[in-house]
Amino acid sequence: MNKKVKTIGIVSIFIFVLNVYIIVHNNPLADQTQELLKKIVSCVILDIIYFFFIKYYDKMVILPVELYQNRKLIWKLARSDFKTRYAGSYLGIFWAFVQPIVTIVVYWFVFQIGLRSGDVGDTPFVLWLVAGLIPWFFFSEALGGGTGAMLEYNYLVKKVVFKISILPIIKIISALFVHLFFVAFAILLFACYRSEPDLYTLQVFYYTFCLFVFVLGLCYITCSVVVFFRDLSQIISIILQIGIWATPIMWSLPMLPEKYHFIFKLNPLTYIVDGYRMAFIYKAWFWERFYSTAYFWIVTLATFVFGAVIFKRLKIHFADML
């Protein structure tokens, strides 16, 4: 049995088990009509992803394989990218941490001092705010860097022997270094407020992994398109400016009528932001949010599949356009 058949077999079993689990899962407290609708939509989308996986197997699998085979080079280039980003400035990489901290302080001052926003439940507003902003900082920096990876490293794109598929993940890992610092900063900040880290806090790394995979798939789409349509970088900047307010970071879903919750939950970043707060504040496991978790991974897998196919199809034209 060749490797392709074996891989497809394993994925088929996994998809089948996941479909069965979605069907048999039941929340007696939820509206049963909505539950049925969620099950149907989840299974249909999951099966569509499976169909595209089978159809574009060769184009999809080659991408993770290349990333794994070049993992040492990726790590080396990511560290180099992080160091050289602030080369020439007096404070060096210190600037990577200054802007997010200043942003947090500004938002805290505006909302709590200026607008007199009170604590969120029993949680001080600054802690609630930090837990939501940290994943957003990572997402925005990783998406911006990953989108422009081909343009920034155009001299590598033109090299025939260089695996250009590793360029977006280099920028994402570079952003991850700063993110991990802020995760540690958040843990310390919560500890200062007598909220010591526990097993729930470890879920932060699960949600970081979720965000990493999602933004990686997204970057394979954007970095492919931006080579042909340079205005995409500016469009993404505008989307990020809107996105920070369209995501429940400075506000929470209960502030809105319940009938609108579904719309905002379609945003995958809502799952991530809520997840960080679940880990730091509300102390709940990610599997307790079954449909939210299933939806996020379905969207993430679909994004990665689409990104892999687009990247594979367009990369042969990159050198000509740069």
Short mmCIF file of C-alpha atoms in Angstrom, two decimals:
data_model
loop_
_atom_site.label_atom_id
_atom_site.label_comp_id
_atom_site.label_asym_id
_atom_site.label_seq_id
_atom_site.Cartn_x
_atom_site.Cartn_y
_atom_site.Cartn_z
CA MET A 1 0.00 0.00 0.00
CA ASN A 2 1.56 3.31 -1.07
CA LYS A 3 1.76 6.34 1.16
CA LYS A 4 -1.00 8.26 -0.63
CA VAL A 5 -3.57 5.47 -0.19
CA LYS A 6 -2.60 5.04 3.45
CA THR A 7 -2.91 8.77 4.17
CA ILE A 8 -6.28 9.02 2.44
CA GLY A 9 -7.46 5.98 4.40
CA ILE A 10 -6.47 7.52 7.72
CA VAL A 11 -8.12 10.83 6.83
CA SER A 12 -11.27 9.00 5.68
CA ILE A 13 -11.55 7.20 9.01
CA PHE A 14 -10.98 10.46 10.88
CA ILE A 15 -13.66 12.29 8.87
CA PHE A 16 -16.10 9.42 9.37
CA VAL A 17 -15.54 9.36 13.14
CA LEU A 18 -15.86 13.14 13.31
CA ASN A 19 -19.13 13.05 11.37
CA VAL A 20 -20.50 10.37 13.70
CA TYR A 21 -19.43 12.35 16.75
CA ILE A 22 -21.12 15.49 15.44
CA ILE A 23 -24.33 13.57 14.78
CA VAL A 24 -24.51 11.84 18.17
CA HIS A 25 -23.43 14.90 20.16
CA ASN A 26 -26.39 16.51 21.87
CA ASN A 27 -26.89 19.51 24.11
CA PRO A 28 -30.25 19.07 25.87
CA LEU A 29 -30.25 22.71 26.99
CA ALA A 30 -29.99 24.09 23.45
CA ASP A 31 -32.76 24.64 20.93
CA GLN A 32 -33.09 21.31 19.13
CA THR A 33 -33.90 22.91 15.78
CA GLN A 34 -30.71 24.95 15.94
CA GLU A 35 -28.81 21.86 17.07
CA LEU A 36 -30.02 19.93 14.04
CA LEU A 37 -29.12 22.80 11.71
CA LYS A 38 -25.63 23.03 13.21
CA LYS A 39 -25.13 19.29 12.74
CA ILE A 40 -26.22 19.38 9.11
CA VAL A 41 -24.07 22.40 8.25
CA SER A 42 -21.03 21.00 10.09
CA CYS A 43 -21.23 17.62 8.38
CA VAL A 44 -21.80 19.12 4.93
CA ILE A 45 -18.85 21.52 5.20
CA LEU A 46 -16.64 18.78 6.63
CA ASP A 47 -17.49 16.46 3.75
CA ILE A 48 -16.84 19.22 1.21
CA ILE A 49 -13.39 19.73 2.69
CA TYR A 50 -12.81 15.98 2.49
CA PHE A 51 -13.84 15.99 -1.17
CA PHE A 52 -11.37 18.75 -1.99
CA PHE A 53 -8.69 16.96 0.02
CA ILE A 54 -9.10 13.87 -2.15
CA LYS A 55 -9.28 15.87 -5.37
CA TYR A 56 -6.27 18.10 -4.66
CA TYR A 57 -4.31 15.67 -2.53
CA ASP A 58 -1.00 16.14 -4.34
CA LYS A 59 -1.17 19.93 -4.23
CA MET A 60 -2.15 19.98 -0.58
CA VAL A 61 0.20 17.43 0.90
CA ILE A 62 3.32 18.80 -0.74
CA LEU A 63 3.04 22.00 1.29
CA PRO A 64 3.18 20.46 4.80
CA VAL A 65 5.88 18.07 3.57
CA GLU A 66 8.05 20.95 2.36
CA LEU A 67 7.58 22.78 5.65
CA TYR A 68 8.62 19.72 7.63
CA GLN A 69 11.61 18.95 5.43
CA ASN A 70 12.88 22.52 5.73
CA ARG A 71 12.08 22.98 9.43
CA LYS A 72 15.70 23.74 10.41
CA LEU A 73 16.04 26.36 7.69
CA ILE A 74 12.69 27.85 8.67
CA TRP A 75 13.78 28.19 12.28
CA LYS A 76 17.09 29.76 11.27
CA LEU A 77 15.48 32.27 8.89
CA ALA A 78 12.72 33.12 11.38
CA ARG A 79 15.27 34.04 14.04
CA SER A 80 17.23 36.03 11.50
CA ASP A 81 14.08 37.83 10.36
CA PHE A 82 13.20 38.73 13.93
CA LYS A 83 16.68 40.08 14.67
CA THR A 84 17.13 42.04 11.45
CA ARG A 85 13.69 43.64 11.55
CA TYR A 86 14.91 46.21 14.04
CA ALA A 87 18.57 46.22 13.05
CA GLY A 88 20.03 49.71 12.99
CA SER A 89 17.76 51.15 15.68
CA TYR A 90 19.22 51.99 19.07
CA LEU A 91 16.74 49.95 21.06
CA GLY A 92 16.68 47.02 18.62
CA ILE A 93 14.08 44.32 19.25
CA PHE A 94 12.81 46.29 22.24
CA TRP A 95 10.56 48.11 19.76
CA ALA A 96 8.76 44.84 19.02
CA PHE A 97 7.31 44.96 22.52
CA VAL A 98 6.84 48.70 22.97
CA GLN A 99 4.04 49.25 20.47
CA PRO A 100 1.71 46.51 21.79
CA ILE A 101 2.26 47.64 25.38
CA VAL A 102 1.54 51.26 24.45
CA THR A 103 -1.59 50.14 22.59
CA ILE A 104 -2.83 48.24 25.64
CA VAL A 105 -2.20 51.26 27.88
CA VAL A 106 -4.02 53.59 25.47
CA TYR A 107 -7.07 51.32 25.20
CA TRP A 108 -7.11 50.84 28.96
CA PHE A 109 -6.94 54.60 29.53
CA VAL A 110 -9.66 55.37 26.98
CA PHE A 111 -12.11 52.72 28.13
CA GLN A 112 -11.55 52.55 31.87
CA ILE A 113 -10.40 56.06 32.72
CA GLY A 114 -12.05 58.05 29.93
CA LEU A 115 -15.28 56.13 29.34
CA ARG A 116 -15.29 54.72 32.89
CA SER A 117 -15.82 51.11 31.86
CA GLY A 118 -16.13 48.99 34.95
CA ASP A 119 -14.77 45.56 35.70
CA VAL A 120 -16.11 42.67 33.64
CA GLY A 121 -17.79 40.53 36.25
CA ASP A 122 -15.18 39.85 38.90
CA THR A 123 -12.31 40.48 36.49
CA PRO A 124 -10.48 43.82 36.36
CA PHE A 125 -11.01 45.45 32.98
CA VAL A 126 -7.29 45.61 32.21
CA LEU A 127 -6.95 41.81 32.57
CA TRP A 128 -10.01 41.19 30.43
CA LEU A 129 -8.64 43.59 27.81
CA VAL A 130 -5.15 42.06 27.77
CA ALA A 131 -6.54 38.54 27.31
CA GLY A 132 -8.37 39.71 24.19
CA LEU A 133 -5.70 41.94 22.68
CA ILE A 134 -2.78 39.52 22.87
CA PRO A 135 -4.09 37.08 20.22
CA TRP A 136 -5.17 39.99 18.03
CA PHE A 137 -1.65 41.47 18.07
CA PHE A 138 -0.26 38.15 16.90
CA PHE A 139 -2.88 37.73 14.21
CA SER A 140 -2.47 41.22 12.76
CA GLU A 141 1.33 41.13 12.76
CA ALA A 142 1.49 37.59 11.35
CA LEU A 143 -1.06 38.32 8.63
CA GLY A 144 0.66 41.54 7.61
CA GLY A 145 4.10 39.96 7.57
CA GLY A 146 2.99 36.75 5.88
CA THR A 147 1.10 38.64 3.18
CA GLY A 148 4.19 40.61 2.19
CA ALA A 149 6.62 37.69 2.48
CA MET A 150 7.00 37.17 -1.27
CA LEU A 151 7.52 40.86 -1.89
CA GLU A 152 10.02 41.26 0.92
CA TYR A 153 12.02 38.17 -0.03
CA ASN A 154 11.65 38.59 -3.79
CA TYR A 155 15.35 37.84 -4.29
CA LEU A 156 14.77 34.37 -2.84
CA VAL A 157 11.64 33.81 -4.91
CA LYS A 158 13.72 34.18 -8.07
CA LYS A 159 16.08 31.42 -6.99
CA VAL A 160 15.08 28.20 -8.71
CA VAL A 161 16.27 25.86 -5.95
CA PHE A 162 14.75 27.76 -3.02
CA LYS A 163 11.50 26.44 -1.52
CA ILE A 164 9.45 29.62 -1.46
CA SER A 165 6.64 27.86 0.41
CA ILE A 166 8.57 28.43 3.64
CA LEU A 167 8.55 32.23 3.38
CA PRO A 168 5.10 32.94 4.90
CA ILE A 169 5.72 30.69 7.90
CA ILE A 170 9.03 32.45 8.54
CA LYS A 171 7.19 35.73 9.07
CA ILE A 172 4.57 34.03 11.24
CA ILE A 173 7.17 32.40 13.49
CA SER A 174 8.94 35.74 13.74
CA ALA A 175 5.68 37.24 15.02
CA LEU A 176 5.24 34.25 17.32
CA PHE A 177 8.37 35.19 19.28
CA VAL A 178 6.74 38.45 20.35
CA HIS A 179 3.46 36.69 21.02
CA LEU A 180 5.04 34.19 23.40
CA PHE A 181 6.58 37.08 25.32
CA PHE A 182 3.14 38.64 25.76
CA VAL A 183 1.64 35.32 26.81
CA ALA A 184 4.28 35.16 29.55
CA PHE A 185 3.56 38.82 30.34
CA ALA A 186 -0.17 38.04 30.66
CA ILE A 187 0.48 35.08 32.95
CA LEU A 188 2.63 37.30 35.17
CA LEU A 189 0.03 40.08 35.12
CA PHE A 190 -2.75 37.71 36.11
CA ALA A 191 -0.56 36.28 38.86
CA CYS A 192 -0.05 39.80 40.23
CA TYR A 193 -3.83 40.06 40.50
CA ARG A 194 -3.88 36.78 42.45
CA SER A 195 -5.01 34.68 39.51
CA GLU A 196 -2.29 32.04 39.49
CA PRO A 197 -1.78 29.92 36.37
CA ASP A 198 -3.36 26.46 36.43
CA LEU A 199 -4.17 23.67 34.01
CA TYR A 200 -6.74 25.82 32.26
CA THR A 201 -4.04 28.37 31.49
CA LEU A 202 -2.15 25.79 29.43
CA GLN A 203 -4.95 26.02 26.88
CA VAL A 204 -3.39 29.28 25.75
CA PHE A 205 -0.87 27.20 23.81
CA TYR A 206 -3.68 25.24 22.17
CA TYR A 207 -5.35 28.46 21.07
CA THR A 208 -1.99 29.81 19.91
CA PHE A 209 -1.62 26.71 17.75
CA CYS A 210 -5.16 27.23 16.42
CA LEU A 211 -4.37 30.80 15.48
CA PHE A 212 -1.02 29.80 13.97
CA VAL A 213 -2.61 27.27 11.62
CA PHE A 214 -5.46 29.60 10.68
CA VAL A 215 -3.23 32.56 9.86
CA LEU A 216 -0.81 30.30 7.97
CA GLY A 217 -3.58 29.13 5.66
CA LEU A 218 -4.76 32.70 5.27
CA CYS A 219 -1.25 33.91 4.44
CA TYR A 220 -0.84 31.34 1.67
CA ILE A 221 -3.87 32.92 0.04
CA THR A 222 -2.90 36.55 0.58
CA CYS A 223 0.81 36.19 -0.24
CA SER A 224 -0.13 34.52 -3.52
CA VAL A 225 -2.65 37.16 -4.54
CA VAL A 226 -0.61 40.19 -3.46
CA VAL A 227 2.09 39.35 -6.00
CA PHE A 228 -0.44 40.09 -8.75
CA PHE A 229 -2.53 42.65 -6.89
CA ARG A 230 -0.30 44.87 -4.75
CA ASP A 231 -3.22 46.87 -3.38
CA LEU A 232 -4.20 43.85 -1.30
CA SER A 233 -1.74 44.89 1.42
CA GLN A 234 -3.58 48.18 1.89
CA ILE A 235 -6.94 46.44 1.81
CA ILE A 236 -5.80 44.04 4.53
CA SER A 237 -4.65 46.97 6.68
CA ILE A 238 -8.12 48.47 6.43
CA ILE A 239 -9.76 45.11 7.17
CA LEU A 240 -7.59 44.76 10.28
CA GLN A 241 -8.62 48.22 11.45
CA ILE A 242 -12.26 47.21 11.11
CA GLY A 243 -11.64 43.70 12.39
CA ILE A 244 -10.40 44.75 15.81
CA TRP A 245 -13.81 46.33 16.43
CA ALA A 246 -15.80 43.59 14.69
CA THR A 247 -14.19 41.04 17.02
CA PRO A 248 -15.30 41.04 20.69
CA ILE A 249 -12.02 42.36 22.07
CA MET A 250 -12.95 45.72 23.58
CA TRP A 251 -16.53 44.58 24.03
CA SER A 252 -18.29 41.29 24.79
CA LEU A 253 -21.05 39.43 22.98
CA PRO A 254 -23.54 39.67 25.90
CA MET A 255 -23.62 43.42 25.23
CA LEU A 256 -25.52 42.67 22.00
CA PRO A 257 -28.98 41.16 21.55
CA GLU A 258 -28.68 37.38 21.43
CA LYS A 259 -30.07 37.22 17.89
CA TYR A 260 -26.89 38.89 16.62
CA HIS A 261 -24.46 36.56 18.41
CA PHE A 262 -24.50 34.06 15.57
CA ILE A 263 -23.22 36.65 13.10
CA PHE A 264 -20.19 37.57 15.18
CA LYS A 265 -19.44 33.95 16.00
CA LEU A 266 -18.88 33.36 12.29
CA ASN A 267 -15.66 35.31 12.76
CA PRO A 268 -12.97 32.68 13.57
CA LEU A 269 -11.14 35.24 15.70
CA THR A 270 -14.10 35.27 18.08
CA TYR A 271 -13.31 31.66 18.96
CA ILE A 272 -9.66 32.54 19.59
CA VAL A 273 -10.30 35.65 21.68
CA ASP A 274 -12.95 33.87 23.74
CA GLY A 275 -10.54 30.96 24.09
CA TYR A 276 -7.81 33.09 25.60
CA ARG A 277 -10.32 34.49 28.06
CA MET A 278 -11.56 30.99 28.84
CA ALA A 279 -7.98 29.99 29.63
CA PHE A 280 -7.06 33.04 31.68
CA ILE A 281 -10.34 34.14 33.24
CA TYR A 282 -13.36 31.87 32.93
CA LYS A 283 -11.51 28.57 33.42
CA ALA A 284 -13.33 26.39 30.90
CA TRP A 285 -12.00 23.68 28.58
CA PHE A 286 -12.07 24.14 24.84
CA TRP A 287 -13.99 20.90 24.24
CA GLU A 288 -16.87 22.28 26.28
CA ARG A 289 -17.53 24.59 23.32
CA PHE A 290 -18.10 21.73 20.92
CA TYR A 291 -19.70 23.49 17.96
CA SER A 292 -17.46 26.53 18.23
CA THR A 293 -14.40 24.29 18.19
CA ALA A 294 -15.75 22.19 15.32
CA TYR A 295 -16.66 25.30 13.34
CA PHE A 296 -13.27 26.89 13.85
CA TRP A 297 -11.35 23.83 12.69
CA ILE A 298 -13.64 23.32 9.71
CA VAL A 299 -13.04 26.92 8.62
CA THR A 300 -9.31 26.62 9.34
CA LEU A 301 -8.94 23.41 7.36
CA ALA A 302 -10.94 24.90 4.49
CA THR A 303 -8.73 28.00 4.56
CA PHE A 304 -5.56 25.92 4.57
CA VAL A 305 -6.79 23.68 1.75
CA PHE A 306 -7.75 26.67 -0.36
CA GLY A 307 -4.49 28.42 0.46
CA ALA A 308 -2.41 25.38 -0.48
CA VAL A 309 -4.20 24.99 -3.80
CA ILE A 310 -3.96 28.69 -4.67
CA PHE A 311 -0.29 28.87 -3.71
CA LYS A 312 0.62 25.76 -5.67
CA ARG A 313 -1.20 27.02 -8.74
CA LEU A 314 0.18 30.57 -8.74
CA LYS A 315 3.74 30.15 -7.49
CA ILE A 316 5.12 29.31 -10.93
CA HIS A 317 4.32 32.90 -11.96
CA PHE A 318 5.82 34.64 -8.91
CA ALA A 319 9.31 35.11 -10.33
CA ASP A 320 7.92 36.74 -13.47
CA MET A 321 5.84 39.23 -11.47
CA LEU A 322 8.52 40.26 -8.97
#
